[in-house]
XYZ file of C-alpha atoms in Angstrom:
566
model
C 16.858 -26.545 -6.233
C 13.224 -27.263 -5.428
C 11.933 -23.168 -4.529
C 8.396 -25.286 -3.472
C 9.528 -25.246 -0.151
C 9.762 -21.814 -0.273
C 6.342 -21.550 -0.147
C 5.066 -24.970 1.757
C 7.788 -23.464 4.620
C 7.545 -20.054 3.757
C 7.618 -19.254 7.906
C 10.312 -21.348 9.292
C 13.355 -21.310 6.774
C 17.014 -19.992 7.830
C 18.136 -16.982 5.627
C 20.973 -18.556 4.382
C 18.216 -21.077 2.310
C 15.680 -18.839 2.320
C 18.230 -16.424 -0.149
C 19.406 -19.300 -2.262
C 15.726 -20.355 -3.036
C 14.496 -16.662 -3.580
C 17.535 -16.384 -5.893
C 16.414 -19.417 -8.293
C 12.789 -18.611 -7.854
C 13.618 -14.969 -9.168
C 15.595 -15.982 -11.793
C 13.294 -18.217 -13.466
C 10.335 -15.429 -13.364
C 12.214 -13.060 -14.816
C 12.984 -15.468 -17.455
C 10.140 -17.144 -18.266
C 7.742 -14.311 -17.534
C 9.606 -10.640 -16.875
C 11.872 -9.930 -19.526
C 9.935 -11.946 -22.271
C 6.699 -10.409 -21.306
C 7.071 -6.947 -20.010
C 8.018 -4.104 -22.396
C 9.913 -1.671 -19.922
C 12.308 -4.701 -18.665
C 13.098 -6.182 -21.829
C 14.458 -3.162 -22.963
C 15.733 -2.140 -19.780
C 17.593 -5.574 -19.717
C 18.955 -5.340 -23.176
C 19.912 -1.690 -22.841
C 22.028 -2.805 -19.515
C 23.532 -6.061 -21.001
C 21.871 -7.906 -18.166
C 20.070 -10.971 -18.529
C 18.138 -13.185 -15.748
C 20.628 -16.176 -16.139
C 23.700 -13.439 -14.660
C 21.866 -13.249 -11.553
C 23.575 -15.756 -9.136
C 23.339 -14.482 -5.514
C 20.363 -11.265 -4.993
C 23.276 -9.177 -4.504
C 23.913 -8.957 -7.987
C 20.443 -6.867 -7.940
C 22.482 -4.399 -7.315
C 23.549 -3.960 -11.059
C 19.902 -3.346 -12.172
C 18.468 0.264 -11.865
C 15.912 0.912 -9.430
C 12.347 1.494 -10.638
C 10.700 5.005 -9.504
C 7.105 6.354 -9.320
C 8.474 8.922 -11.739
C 8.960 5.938 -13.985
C 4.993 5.070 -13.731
C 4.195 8.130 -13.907
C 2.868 9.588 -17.415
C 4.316 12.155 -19.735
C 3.204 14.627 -22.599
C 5.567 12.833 -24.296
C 4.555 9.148 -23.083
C 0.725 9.550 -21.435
C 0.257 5.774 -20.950
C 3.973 4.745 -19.340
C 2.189 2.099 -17.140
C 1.301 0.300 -19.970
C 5.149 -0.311 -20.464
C 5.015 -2.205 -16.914
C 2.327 -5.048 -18.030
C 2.903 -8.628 -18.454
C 2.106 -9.306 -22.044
C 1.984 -12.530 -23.336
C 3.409 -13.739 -26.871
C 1.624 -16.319 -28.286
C 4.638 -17.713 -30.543
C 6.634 -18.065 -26.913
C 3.675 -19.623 -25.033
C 3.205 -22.248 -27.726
C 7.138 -23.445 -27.949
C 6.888 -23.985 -24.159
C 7.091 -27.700 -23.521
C 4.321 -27.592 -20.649
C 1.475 -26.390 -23.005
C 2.289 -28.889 -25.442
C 1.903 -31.494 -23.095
C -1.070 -29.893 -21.498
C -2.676 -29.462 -24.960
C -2.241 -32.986 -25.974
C -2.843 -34.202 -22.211
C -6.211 -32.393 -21.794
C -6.915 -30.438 -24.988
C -6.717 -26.744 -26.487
C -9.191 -25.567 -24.818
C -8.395 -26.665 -21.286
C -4.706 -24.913 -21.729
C -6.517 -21.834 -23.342
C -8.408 -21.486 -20.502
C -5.770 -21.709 -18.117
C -3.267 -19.125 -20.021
C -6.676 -16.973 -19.947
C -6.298 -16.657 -16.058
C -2.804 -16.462 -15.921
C -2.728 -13.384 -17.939
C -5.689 -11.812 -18.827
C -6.246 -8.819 -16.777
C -9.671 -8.604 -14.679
C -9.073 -6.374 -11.578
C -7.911 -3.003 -11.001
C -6.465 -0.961 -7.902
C -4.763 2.440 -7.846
C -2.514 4.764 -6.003
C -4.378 7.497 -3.943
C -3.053 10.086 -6.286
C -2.827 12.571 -3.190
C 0.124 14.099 -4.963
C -0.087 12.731 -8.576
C -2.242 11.200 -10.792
C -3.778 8.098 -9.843
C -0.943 5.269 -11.477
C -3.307 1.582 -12.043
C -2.357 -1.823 -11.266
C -3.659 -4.438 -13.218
C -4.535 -7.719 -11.576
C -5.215 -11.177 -13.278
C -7.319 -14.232 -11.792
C -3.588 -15.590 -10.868
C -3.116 -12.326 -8.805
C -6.573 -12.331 -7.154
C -5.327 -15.830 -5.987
C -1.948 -14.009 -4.391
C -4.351 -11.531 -3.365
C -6.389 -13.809 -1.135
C -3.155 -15.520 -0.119
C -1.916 -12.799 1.221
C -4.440 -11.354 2.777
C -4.946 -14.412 4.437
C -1.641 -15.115 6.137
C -2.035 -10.917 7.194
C -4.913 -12.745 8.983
C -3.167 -15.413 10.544
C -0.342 -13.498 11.900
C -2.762 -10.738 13.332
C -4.264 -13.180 15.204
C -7.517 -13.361 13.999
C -9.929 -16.813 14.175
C -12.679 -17.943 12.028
C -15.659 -17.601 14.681
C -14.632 -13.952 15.226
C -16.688 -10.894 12.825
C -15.264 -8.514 11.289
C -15.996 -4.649 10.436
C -13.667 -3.507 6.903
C -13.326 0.664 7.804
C -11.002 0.868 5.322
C -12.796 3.645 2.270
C -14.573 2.240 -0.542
C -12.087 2.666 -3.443
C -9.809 0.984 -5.819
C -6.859 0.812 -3.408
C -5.237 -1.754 -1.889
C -6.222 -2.149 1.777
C -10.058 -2.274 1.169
C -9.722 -5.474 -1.276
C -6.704 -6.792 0.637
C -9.142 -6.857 3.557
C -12.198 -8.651 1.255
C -10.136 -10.643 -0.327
C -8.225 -11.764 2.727
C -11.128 -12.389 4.770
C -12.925 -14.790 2.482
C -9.606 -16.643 1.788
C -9.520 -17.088 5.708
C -12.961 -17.563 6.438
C -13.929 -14.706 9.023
C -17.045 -13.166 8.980
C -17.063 -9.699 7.879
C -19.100 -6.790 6.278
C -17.371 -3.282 5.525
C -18.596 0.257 5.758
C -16.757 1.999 3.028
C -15.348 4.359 5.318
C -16.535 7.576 6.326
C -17.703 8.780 2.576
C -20.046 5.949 2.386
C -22.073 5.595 5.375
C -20.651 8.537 7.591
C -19.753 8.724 11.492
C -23.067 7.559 12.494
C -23.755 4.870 10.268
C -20.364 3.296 10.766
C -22.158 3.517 14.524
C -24.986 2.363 14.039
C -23.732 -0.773 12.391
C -21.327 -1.629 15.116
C -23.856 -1.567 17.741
C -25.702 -3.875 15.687
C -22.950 -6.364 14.550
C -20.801 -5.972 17.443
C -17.671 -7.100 16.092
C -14.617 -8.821 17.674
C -12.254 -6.933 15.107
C -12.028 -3.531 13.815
C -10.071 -3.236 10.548
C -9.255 0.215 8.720
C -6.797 3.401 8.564
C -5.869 4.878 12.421
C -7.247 8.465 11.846
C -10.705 7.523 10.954
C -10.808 4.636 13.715
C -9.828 7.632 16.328
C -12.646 9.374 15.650
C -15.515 6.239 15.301
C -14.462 5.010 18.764
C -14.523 8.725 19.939
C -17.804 9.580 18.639
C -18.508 6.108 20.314
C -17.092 6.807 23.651
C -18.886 10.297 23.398
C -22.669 8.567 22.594
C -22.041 5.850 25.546
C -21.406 3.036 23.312
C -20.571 -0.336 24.740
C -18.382 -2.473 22.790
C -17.586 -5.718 24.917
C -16.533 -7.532 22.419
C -14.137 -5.858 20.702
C -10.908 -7.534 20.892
C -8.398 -6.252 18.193
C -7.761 -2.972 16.343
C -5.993 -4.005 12.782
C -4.475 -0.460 11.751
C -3.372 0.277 7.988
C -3.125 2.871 5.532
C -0.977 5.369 7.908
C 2.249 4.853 9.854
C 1.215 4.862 13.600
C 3.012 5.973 16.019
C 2.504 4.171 19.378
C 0.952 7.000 21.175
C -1.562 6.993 18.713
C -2.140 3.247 19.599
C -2.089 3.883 22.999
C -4.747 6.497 22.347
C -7.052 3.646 20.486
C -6.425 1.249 23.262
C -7.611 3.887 25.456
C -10.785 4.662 23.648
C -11.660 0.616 23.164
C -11.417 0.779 27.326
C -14.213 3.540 27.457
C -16.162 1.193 25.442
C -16.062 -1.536 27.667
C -13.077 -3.833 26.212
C -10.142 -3.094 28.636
C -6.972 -5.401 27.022
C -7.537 -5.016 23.489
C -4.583 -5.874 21.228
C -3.691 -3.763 18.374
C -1.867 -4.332 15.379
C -0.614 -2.712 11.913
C -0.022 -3.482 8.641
C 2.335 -2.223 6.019
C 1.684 -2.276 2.717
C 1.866 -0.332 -0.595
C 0.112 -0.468 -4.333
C 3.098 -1.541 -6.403
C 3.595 -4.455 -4.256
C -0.425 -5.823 -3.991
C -0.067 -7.125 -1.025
C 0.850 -5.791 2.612
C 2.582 -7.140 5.956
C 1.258 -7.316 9.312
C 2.468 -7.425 12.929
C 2.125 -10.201 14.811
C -0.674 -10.770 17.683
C -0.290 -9.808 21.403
C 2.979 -7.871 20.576
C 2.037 -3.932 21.806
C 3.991 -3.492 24.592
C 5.898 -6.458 24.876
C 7.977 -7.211 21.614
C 9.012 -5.691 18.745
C 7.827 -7.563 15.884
C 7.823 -5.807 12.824
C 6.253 -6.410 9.781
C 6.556 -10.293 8.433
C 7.423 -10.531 5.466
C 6.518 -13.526 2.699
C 9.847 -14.692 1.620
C 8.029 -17.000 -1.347
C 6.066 -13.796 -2.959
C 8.279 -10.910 -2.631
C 11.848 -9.820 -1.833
C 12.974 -6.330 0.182
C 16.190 -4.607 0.185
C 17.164 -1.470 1.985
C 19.255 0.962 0.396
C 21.022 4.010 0.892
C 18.425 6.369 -0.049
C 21.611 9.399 -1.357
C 23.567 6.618 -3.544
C 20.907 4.085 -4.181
C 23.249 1.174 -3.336
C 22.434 -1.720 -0.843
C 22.978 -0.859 2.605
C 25.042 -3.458 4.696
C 23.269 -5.961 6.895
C 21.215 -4.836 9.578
C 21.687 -0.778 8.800
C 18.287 1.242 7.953
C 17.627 2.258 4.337
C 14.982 2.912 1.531
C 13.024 0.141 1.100
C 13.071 -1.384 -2.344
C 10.182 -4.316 -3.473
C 10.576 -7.208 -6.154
C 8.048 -9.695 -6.595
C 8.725 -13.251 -7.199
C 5.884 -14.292 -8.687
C 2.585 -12.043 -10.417
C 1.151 -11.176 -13.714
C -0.129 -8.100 -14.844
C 1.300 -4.707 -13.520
C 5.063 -5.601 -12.285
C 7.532 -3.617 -10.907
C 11.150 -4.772 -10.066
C 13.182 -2.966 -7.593
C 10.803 -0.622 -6.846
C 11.769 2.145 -4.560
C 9.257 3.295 -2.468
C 10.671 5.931 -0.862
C 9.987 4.965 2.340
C 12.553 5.049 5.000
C 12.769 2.489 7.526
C 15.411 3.462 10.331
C 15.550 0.193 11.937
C 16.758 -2.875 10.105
C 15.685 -5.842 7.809
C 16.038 -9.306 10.036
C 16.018 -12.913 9.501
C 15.877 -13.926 12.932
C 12.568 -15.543 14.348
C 9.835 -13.110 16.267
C 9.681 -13.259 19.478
C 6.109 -12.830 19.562
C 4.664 -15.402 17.456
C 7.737 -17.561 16.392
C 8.054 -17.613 12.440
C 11.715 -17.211 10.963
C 10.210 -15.071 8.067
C 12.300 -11.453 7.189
C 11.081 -9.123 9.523
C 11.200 -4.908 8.780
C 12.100 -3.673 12.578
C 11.604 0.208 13.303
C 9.906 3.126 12.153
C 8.791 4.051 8.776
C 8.569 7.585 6.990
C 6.934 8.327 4.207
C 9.304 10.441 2.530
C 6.975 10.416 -0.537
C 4.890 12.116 1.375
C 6.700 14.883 2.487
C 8.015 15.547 -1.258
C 4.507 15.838 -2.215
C 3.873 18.563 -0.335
C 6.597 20.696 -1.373
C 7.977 20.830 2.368
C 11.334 22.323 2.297
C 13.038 24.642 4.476
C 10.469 26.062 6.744
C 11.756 29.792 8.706
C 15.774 28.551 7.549
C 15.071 25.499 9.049
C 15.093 21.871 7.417
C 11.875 20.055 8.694
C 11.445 16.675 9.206
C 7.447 16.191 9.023
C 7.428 12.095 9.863
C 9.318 12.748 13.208
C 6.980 15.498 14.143
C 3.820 13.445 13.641
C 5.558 10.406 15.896
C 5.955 13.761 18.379
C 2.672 14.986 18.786
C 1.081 11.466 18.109
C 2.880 10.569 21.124
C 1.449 13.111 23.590
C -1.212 11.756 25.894
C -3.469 15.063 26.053
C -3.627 15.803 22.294
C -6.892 13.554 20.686
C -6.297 14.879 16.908
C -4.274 17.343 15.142
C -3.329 19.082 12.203
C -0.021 21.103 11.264
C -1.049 24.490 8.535
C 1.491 25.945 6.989
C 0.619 29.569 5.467
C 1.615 32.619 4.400
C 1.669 35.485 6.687
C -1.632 37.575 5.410
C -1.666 34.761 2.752
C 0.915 37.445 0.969
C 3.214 35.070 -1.200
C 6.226 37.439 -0.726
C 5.725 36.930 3.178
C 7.054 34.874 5.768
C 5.954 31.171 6.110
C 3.424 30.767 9.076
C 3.104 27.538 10.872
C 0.149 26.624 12.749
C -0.727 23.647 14.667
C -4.787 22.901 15.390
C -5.149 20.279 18.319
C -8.222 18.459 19.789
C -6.712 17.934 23.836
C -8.103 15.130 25.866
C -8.795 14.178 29.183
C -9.498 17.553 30.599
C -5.640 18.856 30.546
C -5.083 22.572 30.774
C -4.417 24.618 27.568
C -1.809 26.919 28.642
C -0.125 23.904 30.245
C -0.477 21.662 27.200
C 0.203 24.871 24.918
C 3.980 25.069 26.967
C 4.241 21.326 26.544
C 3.700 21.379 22.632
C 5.782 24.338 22.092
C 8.336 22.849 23.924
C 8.327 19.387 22.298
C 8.325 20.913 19.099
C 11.195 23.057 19.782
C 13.652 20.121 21.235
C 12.437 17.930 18.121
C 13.000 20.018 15.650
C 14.396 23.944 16.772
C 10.252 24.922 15.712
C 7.948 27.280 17.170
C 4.841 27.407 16.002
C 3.168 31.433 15.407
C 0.154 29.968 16.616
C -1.432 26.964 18.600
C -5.463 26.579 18.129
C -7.818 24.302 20.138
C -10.773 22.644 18.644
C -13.488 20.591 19.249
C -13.608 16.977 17.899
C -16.043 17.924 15.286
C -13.661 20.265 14.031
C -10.826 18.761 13.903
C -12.711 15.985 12.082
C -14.055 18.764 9.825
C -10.674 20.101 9.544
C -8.592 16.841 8.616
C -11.583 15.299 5.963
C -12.358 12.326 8.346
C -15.029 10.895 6.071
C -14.880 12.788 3.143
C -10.890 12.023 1.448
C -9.540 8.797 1.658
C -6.945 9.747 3.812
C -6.863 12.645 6.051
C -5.042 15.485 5.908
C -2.902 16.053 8.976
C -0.617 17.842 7.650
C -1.832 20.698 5.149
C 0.023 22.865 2.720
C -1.956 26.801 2.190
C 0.692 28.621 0.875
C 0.195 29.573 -2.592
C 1.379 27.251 -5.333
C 1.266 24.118 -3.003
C -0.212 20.977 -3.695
C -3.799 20.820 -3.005
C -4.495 18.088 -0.373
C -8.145 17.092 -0.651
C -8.115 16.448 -4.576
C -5.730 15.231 -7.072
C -3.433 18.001 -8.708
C -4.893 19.203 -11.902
C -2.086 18.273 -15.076
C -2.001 18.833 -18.531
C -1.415 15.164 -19.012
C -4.222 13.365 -17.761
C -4.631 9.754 -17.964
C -7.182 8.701 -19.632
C -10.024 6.146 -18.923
C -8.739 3.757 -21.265
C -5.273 3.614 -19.639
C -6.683 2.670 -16.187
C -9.145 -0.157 -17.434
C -7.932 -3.289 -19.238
C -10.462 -4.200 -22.136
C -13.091 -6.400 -20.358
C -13.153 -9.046 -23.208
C -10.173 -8.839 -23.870
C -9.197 -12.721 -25.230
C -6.558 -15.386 -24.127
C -2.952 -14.426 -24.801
C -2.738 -17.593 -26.634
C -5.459 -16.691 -29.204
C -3.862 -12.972 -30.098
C -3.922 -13.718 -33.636
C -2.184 -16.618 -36.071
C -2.676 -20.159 -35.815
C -1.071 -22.430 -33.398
C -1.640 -26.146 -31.746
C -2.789 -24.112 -29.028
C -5.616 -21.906 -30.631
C -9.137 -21.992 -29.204
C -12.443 -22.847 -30.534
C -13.285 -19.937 -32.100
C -15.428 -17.282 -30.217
C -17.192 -14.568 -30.683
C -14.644 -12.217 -28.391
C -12.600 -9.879 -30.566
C -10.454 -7.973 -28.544
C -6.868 -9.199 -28.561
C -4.585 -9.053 -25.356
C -2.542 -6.552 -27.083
C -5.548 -4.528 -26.791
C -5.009 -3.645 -23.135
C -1.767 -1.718 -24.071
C -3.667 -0.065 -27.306
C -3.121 3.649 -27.827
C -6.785 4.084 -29.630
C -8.445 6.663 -27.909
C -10.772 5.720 -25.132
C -14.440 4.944 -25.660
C -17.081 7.621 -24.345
C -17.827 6.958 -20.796
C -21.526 7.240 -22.296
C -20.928 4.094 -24.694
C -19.666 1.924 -21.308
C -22.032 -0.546 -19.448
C -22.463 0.457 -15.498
C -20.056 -2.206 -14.678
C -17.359 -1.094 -16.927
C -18.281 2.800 -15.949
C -17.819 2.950 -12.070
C -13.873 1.428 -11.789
C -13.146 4.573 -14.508
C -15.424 7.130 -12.338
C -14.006 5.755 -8.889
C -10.264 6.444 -10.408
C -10.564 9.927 -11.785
């Protein structure tokens, strides 16, 4: 079966073919690249009896284990498990394969060399946020910069955007995924566009000052810190005419929160303004968008690339596949990438809608679609959250609540200790920012009651702040995501800083060797060797357990990734 059109009609295929062809295209990566290539999954295949040529429909997934972040995640007893998760290339394998052969004697050594070089040879570098771990790397090669930009792009095309409009990147200066998804998207489409780094780079008023002077058609970044630009801006008398889309990633958003931003962009002088999200997460490298014009009229969902990726939605208790159109977990398999792979990773989000084939009703593609709302569930574990006053708490339903109310601007839910005494009772306090002039013991009766017929809560205490504080409050500007929900009792997880551990990882484990060679050159002699070079480093180099070089013996270009991940 010919999986091309997979990808040349990646937007208008039935589900019935688009299954068969994601089933062949899956089974020859983990073939020819997976389980020959990747440590963890060739063991993890042997150990389960389970090789690539057994998998007939996707439903046989199912007899696979699921991959965790706990599986990432480093150990005293294992401190560089990622490393286990790389595509590594074996030389002997590459040169048996009848397509360098032919290229070799086609178009020379060198030429094929060259080619395995991008294919494999790690180059790039993004992280997890490590808000409740350590930061876990992703290694990207030239052939995943390429997915990248692809990516990125069709996010692009199905937000609606057009190459004559500009563009402002929001998103934080950092090795994570929706900054480069954003560059690297942006170029591949063509847009105009500059970015700001956030709030840590050039503050509030330089993220100001720079759309007065660019006025841009598109505003691109996470939904907390875009609240607060375009209410600083509404505050200073800003005129934004132009604006004509809010792209929203980073953070689930509730639509009162999007109501709020459409709100704010009227202020400013651009009544109408569509506003979209994305979805996306690290161990995938790449993220999903909603289509154009769809707020308020359809529900879209996030579209899904059927040619680069597969999602299934399990039952989050048993870990089993869920039946067609029921919510579930959300579990991610790529069809296609080099370095850092994951398969059937479970992200622990929770999506209580349903997974469809059918085609959108806003823009048209028959591409899988994720319908409904999605909690963060790894969130919530991160924070310790359990039974709050004898009473299980669902944290993702109460931030859709108060996001949702009309006369709250900004919030933030504290839990404490009464006294900050450890033996006391929990306290829970919620800090709001109202809006449009409502009345605080009206709006204080409103919250309390909300709260209570969500989730049987009352808050001890309900405290009204300023913007300024609020923005103070939450780290707008200064963490890369802000905290909105904040942990004080004692022995919680600290929220503006990576956890400290006893099992750091170390710079060497987040950075592959920059010269590191071509995987066909890692020692031996073959047909396909290259002209000899004067890089030493071996592929197998980027897995190495020597200890890391001083950050003092690094150039500045090596330096900063390692500096930007601790």
């Amino acid at each position: 079966m010919n999986t091309n059109l997979l990808t040349t009609q990646w937007h208008t295929l039935p589900e019935a073919t688009v299954r068969r062809l994601q089933t062949e295209k899956l089974r020859r990566y983990l073939r020819d690249v997976v389980v020959p290539f990747s440590p963890h999954y060739r063991a993890l295949f042997h150990e389960h009896g389970f090789a690539p040529d057994d998998l007939r429909t996707l439903e046989d997934l199912d007899c696979l284990p699921l991959t965790s972040k706990l599986d990432l995640s480093s150990t005293p007893e294992h401190p560089n498990r990622i490393r286990d998760f790389l595509v590594l290339p074996d030389k002997k394998i590459l040169a048996r394969r009848p397509a360098n052969i032919l290229g070799a004697l086609i178009h020379g050594r060198e030429h094929v060399r060259r080619a395995l070089d991008a294919e494999f040879r790690p180059v790039f570098m993004t992280s997890t946020t490590g808000r409740s771990a350590e930061p876990i790397p992703f290694l990207f090669t030239r052939y995943d910069l390429d997915h990248l930009a692809l990516t990125g792009k069709r996010v692009f095309e199905i937000c609606g955007a057009a190459p004559d409009l500009r563009l402002l990147n929001l998103f934080p200066f950092a090795p994570h995924l929706a900054f480069w998804q954003t560059h690297y998207g942006g170029v591949a489409f063509g847009v105009f566009q500059t970015s700001t780094g956030g709030g840590k780079v050039m503050g509030t008023d330089g993220n100001l000052r720079l759309i007065r002077k660019l006025k841009p058609d598109i505003l691109i970044g996470m939904p907390t810190f875009l609240y607060h630009v375009l209410h600083q801006a509404a505050a200073e008398g800003v005129r934004l005419e132009t604006l004509r889309r809010l792209v929203l990633g980073g953070e689930k958003v509730p639509d009162g929160m999007k109501r709020k931003l459409v709100n704010l962009a009227a202020e400013l002088g651009s009544p109408g303004l569509d506003i979209v999200s994305t979805y996306g997460f690290t161990e995938a490298r790449m993220a999903w968008g909603e289509c154009a014009n769809s707020f308020g009229k359809h529900e879209t969902g996030f579209h899904l690339y059927p040619d680069l990726g597969l999602v299934e939605l399990i039952d989050p208790k048993t870990g089993r596949l869920v039946p067609p159109g029921q919510p579930g977990e959300i579990v991610f398999t790529p069809l296609d990438g080099r370095g850092t792979v994951v398969i059937r990773y479970r992200t622990g989000d929770y999506l209580d809608g349903r997974l469809t084939y059918e085609r959108c009703p806003g823009c048209g593609r028959t591409v899988p679609r994720l319908l409904g709302n999605i909690s963060r569930s790894t969130e919530i574990k991160s924070l310790n959250f359990g039974k709050l006053k004898g009473t299980l708490v669902d944290f993702n339903q109460l931030e859709h609540v108060l996001d949702n109310v009309d006369d709250v601007g900004s919030w933030q839910l504290e839990l404490r200790k009464h006294h900050d005494d450890p033996l006391e009772v929990d306290e829970l306090i919620l800090h709001v920012q109202k809006i449009n002039g409502t009345d605080e013991a009206r709006l204080t009766h409103d919250l309390r009651a909300r709260l209570y017929n969500t989730a049987e809560l009352h808050p001890n205490r309900i405290e009204f702040h300023s913007a300024e504080e609020l923005r103070r409050r939450q780290g707008v500007g200064v963490q890369l995501k802000e905290s909105k929900i904040l942990d004080n009792r004692p022995g919680a997880v600290p929220q503006t800083s990576p956890p400290a551990s006893s099992h750091s990882v170390s710079p060497h484990a987040l950075t592959p060797v920059p010269q590191a060679s071509s995987p066909a050159s890692s020692g031996g002699v073959s047909p396909l060797d290259p002209i000899p070079t004067n890089r030493t480093a071996t592929a197998t180099q980027i897995v190495s357990t020597n200890p890391a070089p001083a950050l003092s013996n690094l150039t500045t270009t090596q330096r900063e990734p390692l500096e930007a991940a601790k």
